[in-house]
Amino acid sequence: MTTQASLVDRHVGFVHALREAGLPVSPAEGLDAAHALMVIDLAERETLREAYAATLVKRPAHRPGFDLLFDLWFPPVISGAEGTAVAEDAELPELRERLAELLMGDPADPAFREFARAMVGRFGQVQAAPGRQSWFSFPVLRALSPETLVARMLNAMLDERGGLPEKVARRHISRTVEAFTEAVASDVRRRIAEESGIEKIARSAVRPPIDQVDFLRATKEELARLRREVYPLARRLATRLSIRQKRGRRGRLDFRRTVRASLSTGGVPLTTHMRPPRPHRPELVVLCDASDSVSTFSHFTLLLTFALREQFTKVRAFAFVDTVDEITDLFAPGADVLDAIARLTEEADIVRFGRTDYGHVFERFAERFPDAVGPRTSLLILGDARSNYQVPALGTLKRLAGQARHAYWLNPEPRAQWDTGDSLATSYGSVVPMHECRNVVQLAAFVETLA
């Protein structure tokens, strides 16, 4: 970045990497960031970071991916200029003692990251394959073992163990150990990027923003974060369905406004005024595939069902694999949603042979719950439409959809995989409109299409 040309190239590459990682950065915002670089001190790295963040980052959920990419494209140091945080010949006990001192202090101290970089340089390079070495975090953390220093640090920080002071001290140590672990991982990524290229490491290191995480590939940690996205979507979904129900309906005659308007025409009511229809909370029936192939998707959609309970007049939830059972009672007011999902697999009668059979599910649903779907009901089906080559029962589904006011199908598989193997996506989609729904962004887009 010593010349204007290299800075422009670095800027263009960084903005492109953000887009590749799923962050929505428009050309205009890229230009805004470029203009911001003209009015700041480029030698101040954190100022550069915040200038980019202010112009390119729209949501807090996008910040972790942004920071990771910024550290790759604008590293704090380059190899050969890491500094000398510790003596190269220091023994391991001395290094652990120095680490304990740093963990009791402030992770923002420059010495904290200098030490992490020095430890990666000393312990982080190992043989990955015959004749080939690479960089890893694990050998650094194994050698220094920061978790085993907790007792020593507590004794140094506290005159007396126990109570609130120890809880506060433990919380501080936990944060600094996490910061040290991340500092080591960051420097490992920097070194790999120098050897293999920034673009390669960026593609493998950056997870997509939480709203773009594929439901079928979400980790437990990501599912926990996705819970925060559920309730706003539930409120918007209820509002959209309510609007669609009100469309075309007119309220009662507004007698007072009609009489008042007739005064201008000699008392003849040429124009009638109607009261706006009262807001109506619709009913909802949810049919959710709970098979193992879509387990993380069903986990999220059951969270959505739990949130929708508060937005609709009545919500009835049904889970299925190769047969179907009602699970509404599991989501009764006051129930813990995660406990309800755990009870689902133990208490619900949803498995005969353990292989998804949509045709049998629809027929069994119509037989066991004939009053579930009515003219005020919105029917929402959640599943991948893979029926293990069983009879699809399209006629039964068509009858159910005809009884409902609205019917929609959300499919967590990519559209390119529809109709492959045992998928009946197009057949079912011809009866009930089917929408690809692999992440929160697509779920939000589906909600917006209902307006």
Coordinates of C-alpha atoms in Angstrom, one line a residue:
M1 CA 0.0 0.0 0.0
T2 CA 2.9 2.3 -0.6
T3 CA 1.4 3.8 -3.8
Q4 CA -2.0 5.2 -4.8
A5 CA -2.4 2.4 -7.3
S6 CA -1.8 -0.4 -4.7
L7 CA -4.2 1.3 -2.3
V8 CA -6.9 1.4 -5.0
D9 CA -6.3 -2.3 -5.8
R10 CA -6.5 -3.2 -2.2
H11 CA -9.7 -1.2 -1.8
V12 CA -11.3 -2.9 -4.8
G13 CA -10.3 -6.3 -3.6
F14 CA -11.6 -5.7 -0.1
V15 CA -15.0 -4.5 -1.3
H16 CA -15.3 -7.5 -3.7
A17 CA -14.4 -9.9 -0.8
L18 CA -17.1 -8.3 1.3
R19 CA -19.7 -9.0 -1.4
E20 CA -18.4 -12.5 -1.8
A21 CA -18.9 -13.1 1.9
G22 CA -22.6 -12.0 1.6
L23 CA -22.4 -8.5 2.9
P24 CA -24.6 -6.2 0.8
V25 CA -22.2 -3.5 -0.5
S26 CA -23.5 -1.4 -3.4
P27 CA -21.2 0.4 -5.9
A28 CA -22.3 3.8 -4.4
E29 CA -21.2 2.6 -0.9
G30 CA -17.9 1.4 -2.3
L31 CA -17.4 5.0 -3.6
D32 CA -18.4 6.5 -0.3
A33 CA -15.7 4.4 1.4
A34 CA -13.2 5.5 -1.2
H35 CA -14.0 9.1 -0.5
A36 CA -13.7 8.5 3.3
L37 CA -10.2 7.3 2.7
M38 CA -9.2 10.7 1.3
V39 CA -10.0 12.5 4.6
I40 CA -8.5 10.2 7.2
D41 CA -5.0 9.4 8.3
L42 CA -4.3 6.1 6.5
A43 CA -1.4 5.3 8.9
E44 CA -4.0 4.9 11.7
R45 CA -5.2 1.4 11.1
E46 CA -8.2 1.5 13.5
T47 CA -9.3 4.8 12.0
L48 CA -9.2 3.1 8.6
R49 CA -11.2 0.2 10.0
E50 CA -13.9 2.4 11.4
A51 CA -14.1 4.5 8.2
Y52 CA -14.8 1.4 6.2
A53 CA -17.2 0.1 8.8
A54 CA -19.2 3.4 8.8
T55 CA -19.7 3.3 5.1
L56 CA -20.0 -0.4 4.3
V57 CA -21.5 -2.2 7.3
K58 CA -25.3 -2.0 7.7
R59 CA -26.1 -4.5 10.4
P60 CA -24.4 -5.6 13.7
A61 CA -24.6 -9.2 12.4
H62 CA -22.3 -8.2 9.5
R63 CA -19.5 -6.8 11.7
P64 CA -17.7 -10.1 12.6
G65 CA -17.2 -11.0 9.0
F66 CA -16.2 -7.5 8.1
D67 CA -13.6 -7.4 10.8
L68 CA -12.1 -10.8 9.8
L69 CA -11.8 -9.6 6.1
F70 CA -10.4 -6.3 7.2
D71 CA -7.6 -8.0 9.1
L72 CA -6.8 -10.1 6.1
W73 CA -6.7 -7.2 3.6
F74 CA -5.2 -4.7 6.0
P75 CA -3.0 -6.7 8.3
P76 CA -1.4 -5.0 11.3
V77 CA 2.1 -6.4 10.3
I78 CA 3.7 -8.5 7.6
S79 CA 6.0 -11.4 8.1
G80 CA 9.4 -10.3 9.1
A81 CA 8.1 -7.2 10.9
E82 CA 6.2 -8.8 13.8
G83 CA 8.4 -7.2 16.5
T84 CA 10.0 -8.8 19.5
A85 CA 7.4 -9.1 22.2
V86 CA 9.4 -11.8 24.0
A87 CA 12.9 -13.1 23.8
E88 CA 13.2 -15.9 21.2
D89 CA 15.1 -18.1 23.6
A90 CA 12.6 -17.7 26.5
E91 CA 11.6 -21.0 28.2
L92 CA 8.0 -22.2 28.2
P93 CA 7.4 -21.4 31.9
E94 CA 8.5 -17.8 31.3
L95 CA 6.2 -17.6 28.3
R96 CA 3.2 -18.9 30.4
E97 CA 4.1 -16.4 33.1
R98 CA 4.0 -13.6 30.6
L99 CA 0.8 -14.8 29.1
A100 CA -0.8 -14.8 32.6
E101 CA 0.2 -11.2 33.1
L102 CA -1.3 -10.2 29.8
L103 CA -4.6 -12.2 30.4
M104 CA -5.0 -10.2 33.7
G105 CA -4.7 -6.9 31.8
D106 CA -6.5 -5.3 28.9
P107 CA -6.7 -7.2 25.5
A108 CA -6.6 -3.8 23.8
D109 CA -2.9 -3.4 24.9
P110 CA -0.7 -3.6 21.8
A111 CA 1.6 -6.0 23.7
F112 CA -1.3 -8.5 23.9
R113 CA -1.4 -9.1 20.1
E114 CA 2.3 -8.7 19.7
F115 CA 2.7 -11.6 22.1
A116 CA 0.1 -13.7 20.2
R117 CA 2.0 -13.1 17.0
A118 CA 5.3 -14.1 18.5
M119 CA 3.7 -17.3 19.9
V120 CA 2.3 -18.2 16.5
G121 CA 5.8 -17.6 15.0
R122 CA 7.3 -19.9 17.6
F123 CA 4.8 -22.7 17.9
G124 CA 2.3 -22.3 15.1
Q125 CA 4.2 -23.8 12.1
V126 CA 3.9 -27.6 11.8
Q127 CA 4.2 -30.2 9.1
A128 CA 0.8 -30.5 7.4
A129 CA 2.0 -33.1 4.8
P130 CA 5.3 -34.6 3.7
G131 CA 7.5 -31.8 2.6
R132 CA 4.9 -29.1 3.3
Q133 CA 4.4 -27.0 6.4
S134 CA 1.5 -24.7 7.4
W135 CA 0.3 -22.6 10.2
F136 CA -2.2 -23.7 12.9
S137 CA -3.7 -22.3 16.1
F138 CA -3.9 -25.6 18.0
P139 CA -0.2 -26.2 18.7
V140 CA 0.1 -22.6 20.0
L141 CA -2.8 -23.0 22.4
R142 CA -1.7 -26.5 23.4
A143 CA 1.8 -25.3 24.3
L144 CA 0.7 -22.3 26.3
S145 CA -2.6 -23.9 27.6
P146 CA -4.1 -20.6 28.9
E147 CA -7.1 -22.4 30.6
T148 CA -4.7 -24.0 33.1
L149 CA -3.5 -20.5 34.2
V150 CA -6.9 -19.6 35.7
A151 CA -6.1 -20.5 39.3
R152 CA -2.8 -18.7 39.2
M153 CA -4.4 -15.6 37.9
L154 CA -7.3 -15.7 40.4
N155 CA -4.8 -15.9 43.3
A156 CA -2.9 -12.9 41.9
M157 CA -6.0 -10.8 41.3
L158 CA -7.9 -11.5 44.6
D159 CA -7.0 -11.2 48.2
E160 CA -9.7 -13.7 49.1
R161 CA -11.5 -16.2 46.8
G162 CA -15.3 -16.5 46.5
G163 CA -18.3 -14.3 46.1
L164 CA -18.9 -11.6 43.6
P165 CA -15.3 -10.5 43.2
E166 CA -14.3 -14.0 42.0
K167 CA -17.2 -14.1 39.5
V168 CA -16.1 -10.8 38.1
A169 CA -12.5 -11.9 37.9
R170 CA -13.5 -15.2 36.2
R171 CA -15.6 -13.3 33.7
H172 CA -12.7 -11.0 32.9
I173 CA -10.3 -14.0 32.5
S174 CA -12.8 -15.8 30.2
R175 CA -13.0 -12.7 28.0
T176 CA -9.2 -12.3 27.7
V177 CA -8.6 -16.0 27.1
E178 CA -11.2 -15.8 24.3
A179 CA -9.5 -12.6 22.9
F180 CA -6.1 -14.3 23.0
T181 CA -7.5 -17.4 21.2
E182 CA -8.9 -15.1 18.5
A183 CA -5.7 -13.1 18.3
V184 CA -3.8 -16.3 17.6
A185 CA -6.3 -17.4 15.0
S186 CA -6.2 -14.0 13.3
D187 CA -2.4 -14.2 13.0
V188 CA -2.6 -17.8 11.7
R189 CA -5.0 -16.5 9.0
R190 CA -2.6 -13.6 8.1
R191 CA 0.3 -15.9 7.6
I192 CA -1.7 -18.4 5.5
A193 CA -3.0 -15.5 3.4
E194 CA 0.6 -14.3 2.8
E195 CA 1.6 -17.8 1.6
S196 CA -1.6 -18.9 -0.2
G197 CA -3.4 -15.7 -1.2
I198 CA -6.0 -13.6 0.6
E199 CA -8.9 -14.7 -1.6
K200 CA -8.3 -18.4 -0.8
I201 CA -8.3 -18.0 3.0
A202 CA -11.1 -15.5 2.9
R203 CA -13.5 -18.0 1.2
S204 CA -12.8 -20.7 3.8
A205 CA -12.5 -18.5 6.9
V206 CA -15.5 -16.2 6.7
R207 CA -18.9 -17.6 7.6
P208 CA -21.9 -15.9 5.9
P209 CA -23.9 -13.3 8.0
I210 CA -26.4 -15.0 10.3
D211 CA -29.3 -14.0 8.1
Q212 CA -27.7 -15.9 5.1
V213 CA -26.7 -19.1 7.0
D214 CA -28.3 -22.1 5.3
F215 CA -30.9 -23.7 7.6
L216 CA -29.7 -27.2 6.6
R217 CA -26.1 -26.4 7.5
A218 CA -26.6 -24.2 10.6
T219 CA -24.5 -25.1 13.7
K220 CA -26.0 -25.1 17.2
E221 CA -24.4 -21.8 17.9
E222 CA -25.9 -20.3 14.8
L223 CA -29.4 -21.7 15.6
A224 CA -29.1 -19.9 19.0
R225 CA -28.4 -16.7 17.2
L226 CA -31.2 -17.3 14.7
R227 CA -33.7 -17.3 17.5
R228 CA -33.3 -13.5 17.7
E229 CA -34.5 -13.3 14.1
V230 CA -37.7 -15.2 14.6
Y231 CA -40.0 -12.8 16.5
P232 CA -39.7 -9.8 14.1
L233 CA -40.4 -12.2 11.2
A234 CA -43.4 -13.7 13.0
R235 CA -44.9 -10.2 13.5
R236 CA -44.4 -9.3 9.9
L237 CA -45.8 -12.6 8.6
A238 CA -48.9 -12.2 10.7
T239 CA -49.4 -8.6 9.5
R240 CA -49.0 -9.6 5.8
L241 CA -51.5 -12.5 6.1
S242 CA -53.9 -10.2 7.9
I243 CA -53.6 -7.6 5.1
R244 CA -54.3 -10.2 2.4
Q245 CA -57.4 -11.2 4.3
K246 CA -58.7 -7.7 4.5
R247 CA -58.1 -6.9 0.8
G248 CA -61.4 -6.5 -1.1
R249 CA -63.5 -6.3 2.1
R250 CA -65.4 -3.1 3.1
G251 CA -66.4 -2.2 6.5
R252 CA -69.8 -1.0 7.8
L253 CA -71.5 2.2 6.7
D254 CA -70.2 5.3 8.4
F255 CA -73.5 7.0 8.9
R256 CA -72.1 10.2 10.4
R257 CA -69.6 10.9 7.6
T258 CA -72.2 10.0 5.0
V259 CA -74.8 12.5 6.4
R260 CA -72.1 15.2 6.8
A261 CA -71.1 14.7 3.1
S262 CA -74.7 14.9 2.0
L263 CA -75.0 18.5 3.3
S264 CA -73.1 19.8 0.2
T265 CA -75.7 18.1 -2.1
G266 CA -78.9 19.3 -0.4
G267 CA -79.2 16.3 1.9
V268 CA -78.9 13.7 -0.8
P269 CA -76.3 11.1 0.1
L270 CA -74.7 10.8 -3.3
T271 CA -71.5 9.5 -1.7
T272 CA -71.5 6.8 0.9
H273 CA -68.6 6.5 3.3
M274 CA -67.7 3.1 4.9
R275 CA -65.8 2.4 8.1
P276 CA -62.5 0.7 7.5
P277 CA -62.7 -3.0 8.3
R278 CA -61.5 -4.0 11.8
P279 CA -58.1 -5.6 11.9
H280 CA -58.5 -9.3 11.8
R281 CA -56.0 -11.8 13.3
P282 CA -56.0 -14.8 11.0
E283 CA -55.8 -18.5 11.9
L284 CA -52.8 -20.5 11.0
V285 CA -52.1 -24.2 10.5
V286 CA -48.5 -25.3 10.2
L287 CA -47.4 -28.7 8.8
C288 CA -43.7 -29.2 9.6
D289 CA -41.4 -31.9 8.3
A290 CA -39.5 -33.2 11.4
S291 CA -37.4 -35.8 9.6
D292 CA -33.6 -36.0 10.2
S293 CA -32.8 -34.7 6.6
V294 CA -34.3 -31.3 7.5
S295 CA -33.8 -31.3 11.3
T296 CA -32.1 -27.9 11.6
F297 CA -34.7 -26.4 9.3
S298 CA -37.6 -27.9 11.3
H299 CA -35.8 -26.6 14.5
F300 CA -35.9 -23.1 13.2
T301 CA -39.5 -23.3 11.8
L302 CA -40.8 -24.7 15.0
L303 CA -39.2 -21.6 16.7
L304 CA -41.1 -19.6 14.2
T305 CA -44.3 -21.4 15.0
F306 CA -43.8 -20.8 18.6
A307 CA -43.4 -17.0 17.9
L308 CA -46.4 -17.0 15.6
R309 CA -48.6 -18.3 18.4
E310 CA -48.8 -14.7 19.8
Q311 CA -49.7 -13.1 16.5
F312 CA -52.6 -15.2 15.4
T313 CA -56.1 -15.8 16.7
K314 CA -55.4 -19.5 16.7
V315 CA -52.3 -21.5 15.7
R316 CA -52.4 -25.3 15.3
A317 CA -49.0 -27.0 14.7
F318 CA -48.5 -30.5 13.2
A319 CA -45.3 -32.4 12.8
F320 CA -44.7 -35.3 10.5
V321 CA -42.3 -37.9 9.2
D322 CA -44.3 -40.7 7.6
T323 CA -47.4 -40.0 9.6
V324 CA -48.6 -36.8 11.3
D325 CA -49.6 -35.7 14.8
E326 CA -50.7 -32.5 16.4
I327 CA -48.0 -30.8 18.6
T328 CA -49.9 -27.6 19.5
D329 CA -50.1 -28.5 23.2
L330 CA -46.3 -28.7 23.3
F331 CA -46.2 -25.0 22.5
A332 CA -48.7 -23.9 25.1
P333 CA -48.2 -20.6 26.8
G334 CA -45.4 -20.7 29.3
A335 CA -43.7 -23.7 27.6
D336 CA -40.0 -23.6 26.9
V337 CA -39.6 -23.8 23.2
L338 CA -36.4 -25.9 23.3
D339 CA -38.0 -28.3 25.8
A340 CA -41.0 -28.5 23.5
I341 CA -38.8 -29.4 20.5
A342 CA -37.0 -32.1 22.6
R343 CA -40.3 -33.5 23.7
L344 CA -41.5 -33.6 20.1
T345 CA -39.2 -36.5 19.2
E346 CA -40.2 -38.5 22.3
E347 CA -44.0 -37.9 22.6
A348 CA -45.3 -37.1 19.1
D349 CA -46.7 -40.0 17.0
I350 CA -45.0 -39.0 13.8
V351 CA -43.0 -42.1 12.8
R352 CA -44.1 -45.5 11.4
F353 CA -41.1 -46.6 9.5
G354 CA -38.9 -43.5 9.8
R355 CA -38.9 -42.6 6.0
T356 CA -40.7 -39.4 5.0
D357 CA -44.0 -40.1 3.2
Y358 CA -45.8 -36.9 2.2
G359 CA -48.7 -38.6 0.5
H360 CA -49.6 -40.7 3.6
V361 CA -49.1 -37.6 5.7
F362 CA -51.6 -35.6 3.7
E363 CA -54.2 -38.4 3.7
R364 CA -53.7 -39.1 7.4
F365 CA -54.0 -35.4 8.2
A366 CA -57.2 -35.0 6.3
E367 CA -58.6 -38.1 8.0
R368 CA -57.6 -37.3 11.6
F369 CA -58.0 -33.6 11.6
P370 CA -60.9 -32.7 9.2
D371 CA -61.7 -29.5 11.0
A372 CA -58.2 -28.1 11.1
V373 CA -58.3 -26.2 7.8
G374 CA -61.2 -23.8 7.0
P375 CA -62.0 -20.7 5.1
R376 CA -60.3 -18.4 7.7
T377 CA -57.1 -20.6 7.8
S378 CA -53.7 -19.9 6.3
L379 CA -52.0 -23.2 5.6
L380 CA -48.2 -23.2 5.8
I381 CA -46.3 -26.4 4.8
L382 CA -42.6 -26.6 5.7
G383 CA -40.5 -29.4 4.2
D384 CA -38.2 -30.5 1.3
A385 CA -40.9 -32.4 -0.7
R386 CA -38.8 -35.6 -0.7
S387 CA -41.2 -38.5 -0.3
N388 CA -39.0 -41.5 -0.8
Y389 CA -40.8 -42.4 -4.1
Q390 CA -44.1 -42.9 -2.4
V391 CA -47.6 -42.0 -3.8
P392 CA -47.8 -38.1 -3.6
A393 CA -51.6 -37.9 -2.9
L394 CA -51.9 -34.6 -4.9
G395 CA -55.7 -34.8 -4.9
T396 CA -55.8 -34.7 -1.1
L397 CA -53.4 -31.8 -1.0
K398 CA -55.4 -30.0 -3.6
R399 CA -58.6 -30.5 -1.4
L400 CA -56.8 -29.2 1.7
A401 CA -55.4 -26.1 -0.2
G402 CA -58.9 -25.4 -1.5
Q403 CA -60.4 -25.4 1.9
A404 CA -57.9 -22.9 3.2
R405 CA -58.0 -19.1 2.6
H406 CA -54.3 -19.2 1.7
A407 CA -51.7 -22.0 1.3
Y408 CA -48.0 -21.7 1.0
W409 CA -45.0 -24.2 1.0
L410 CA -41.5 -23.3 2.2
N411 CA -38.8 -25.6 0.9
P412 CA -35.3 -25.4 2.5
E413 CA -33.5 -27.0 -0.5
P414 CA -31.9 -25.0 -3.3
R415 CA -34.2 -24.7 -6.3
A416 CA -31.6 -26.4 -8.4
Q417 CA -32.1 -29.6 -6.4
W418 CA -35.9 -29.6 -6.8
D419 CA -37.2 -32.6 -8.8
T420 CA -33.9 -34.5 -8.4
G421 CA -34.0 -38.0 -6.9
D422 CA -37.2 -38.5 -4.9
S423 CA -38.1 -34.8 -4.9
L424 CA -41.7 -33.9 -5.9
A425 CA -41.2 -30.2 -5.7
T426 CA -42.8 -29.3 -9.0
S427 CA -45.7 -31.6 -8.6
Y428 CA -46.5 -30.2 -5.1
G429 CA -45.7 -26.7 -6.3
S430 CA -48.4 -26.9 -8.9
V431 CA -51.0 -27.3 -6.1
V432 CA -49.5 -25.1 -3.4
P433 CA -47.1 -22.2 -4.3
M434 CA -43.7 -23.3 -3.3
H435 CA -40.9 -20.9 -2.2
E436 CA -37.2 -21.6 -1.8
C437 CA -36.5 -20.8 1.9
R438 CA -32.9 -21.7 2.8
N439 CA -32.1 -18.8 5.1
V440 CA -33.6 -15.8 7.0
V441 CA -33.1 -13.5 4.0
Q442 CA -35.3 -15.7 1.8
L443 CA -37.8 -16.2 4.6
A444 CA -38.0 -12.4 4.9
A445 CA -38.4 -12.1 1.2
F446 CA -41.3 -14.6 1.3
V447 CA -43.0 -12.5 4.0
E448 CA -42.7 -9.4 1.8
T449 CA -44.2 -11.1 -1.2
L450 CA -47.4 -11.6 0.8
A451 CA -48.0 -7.9 0.9

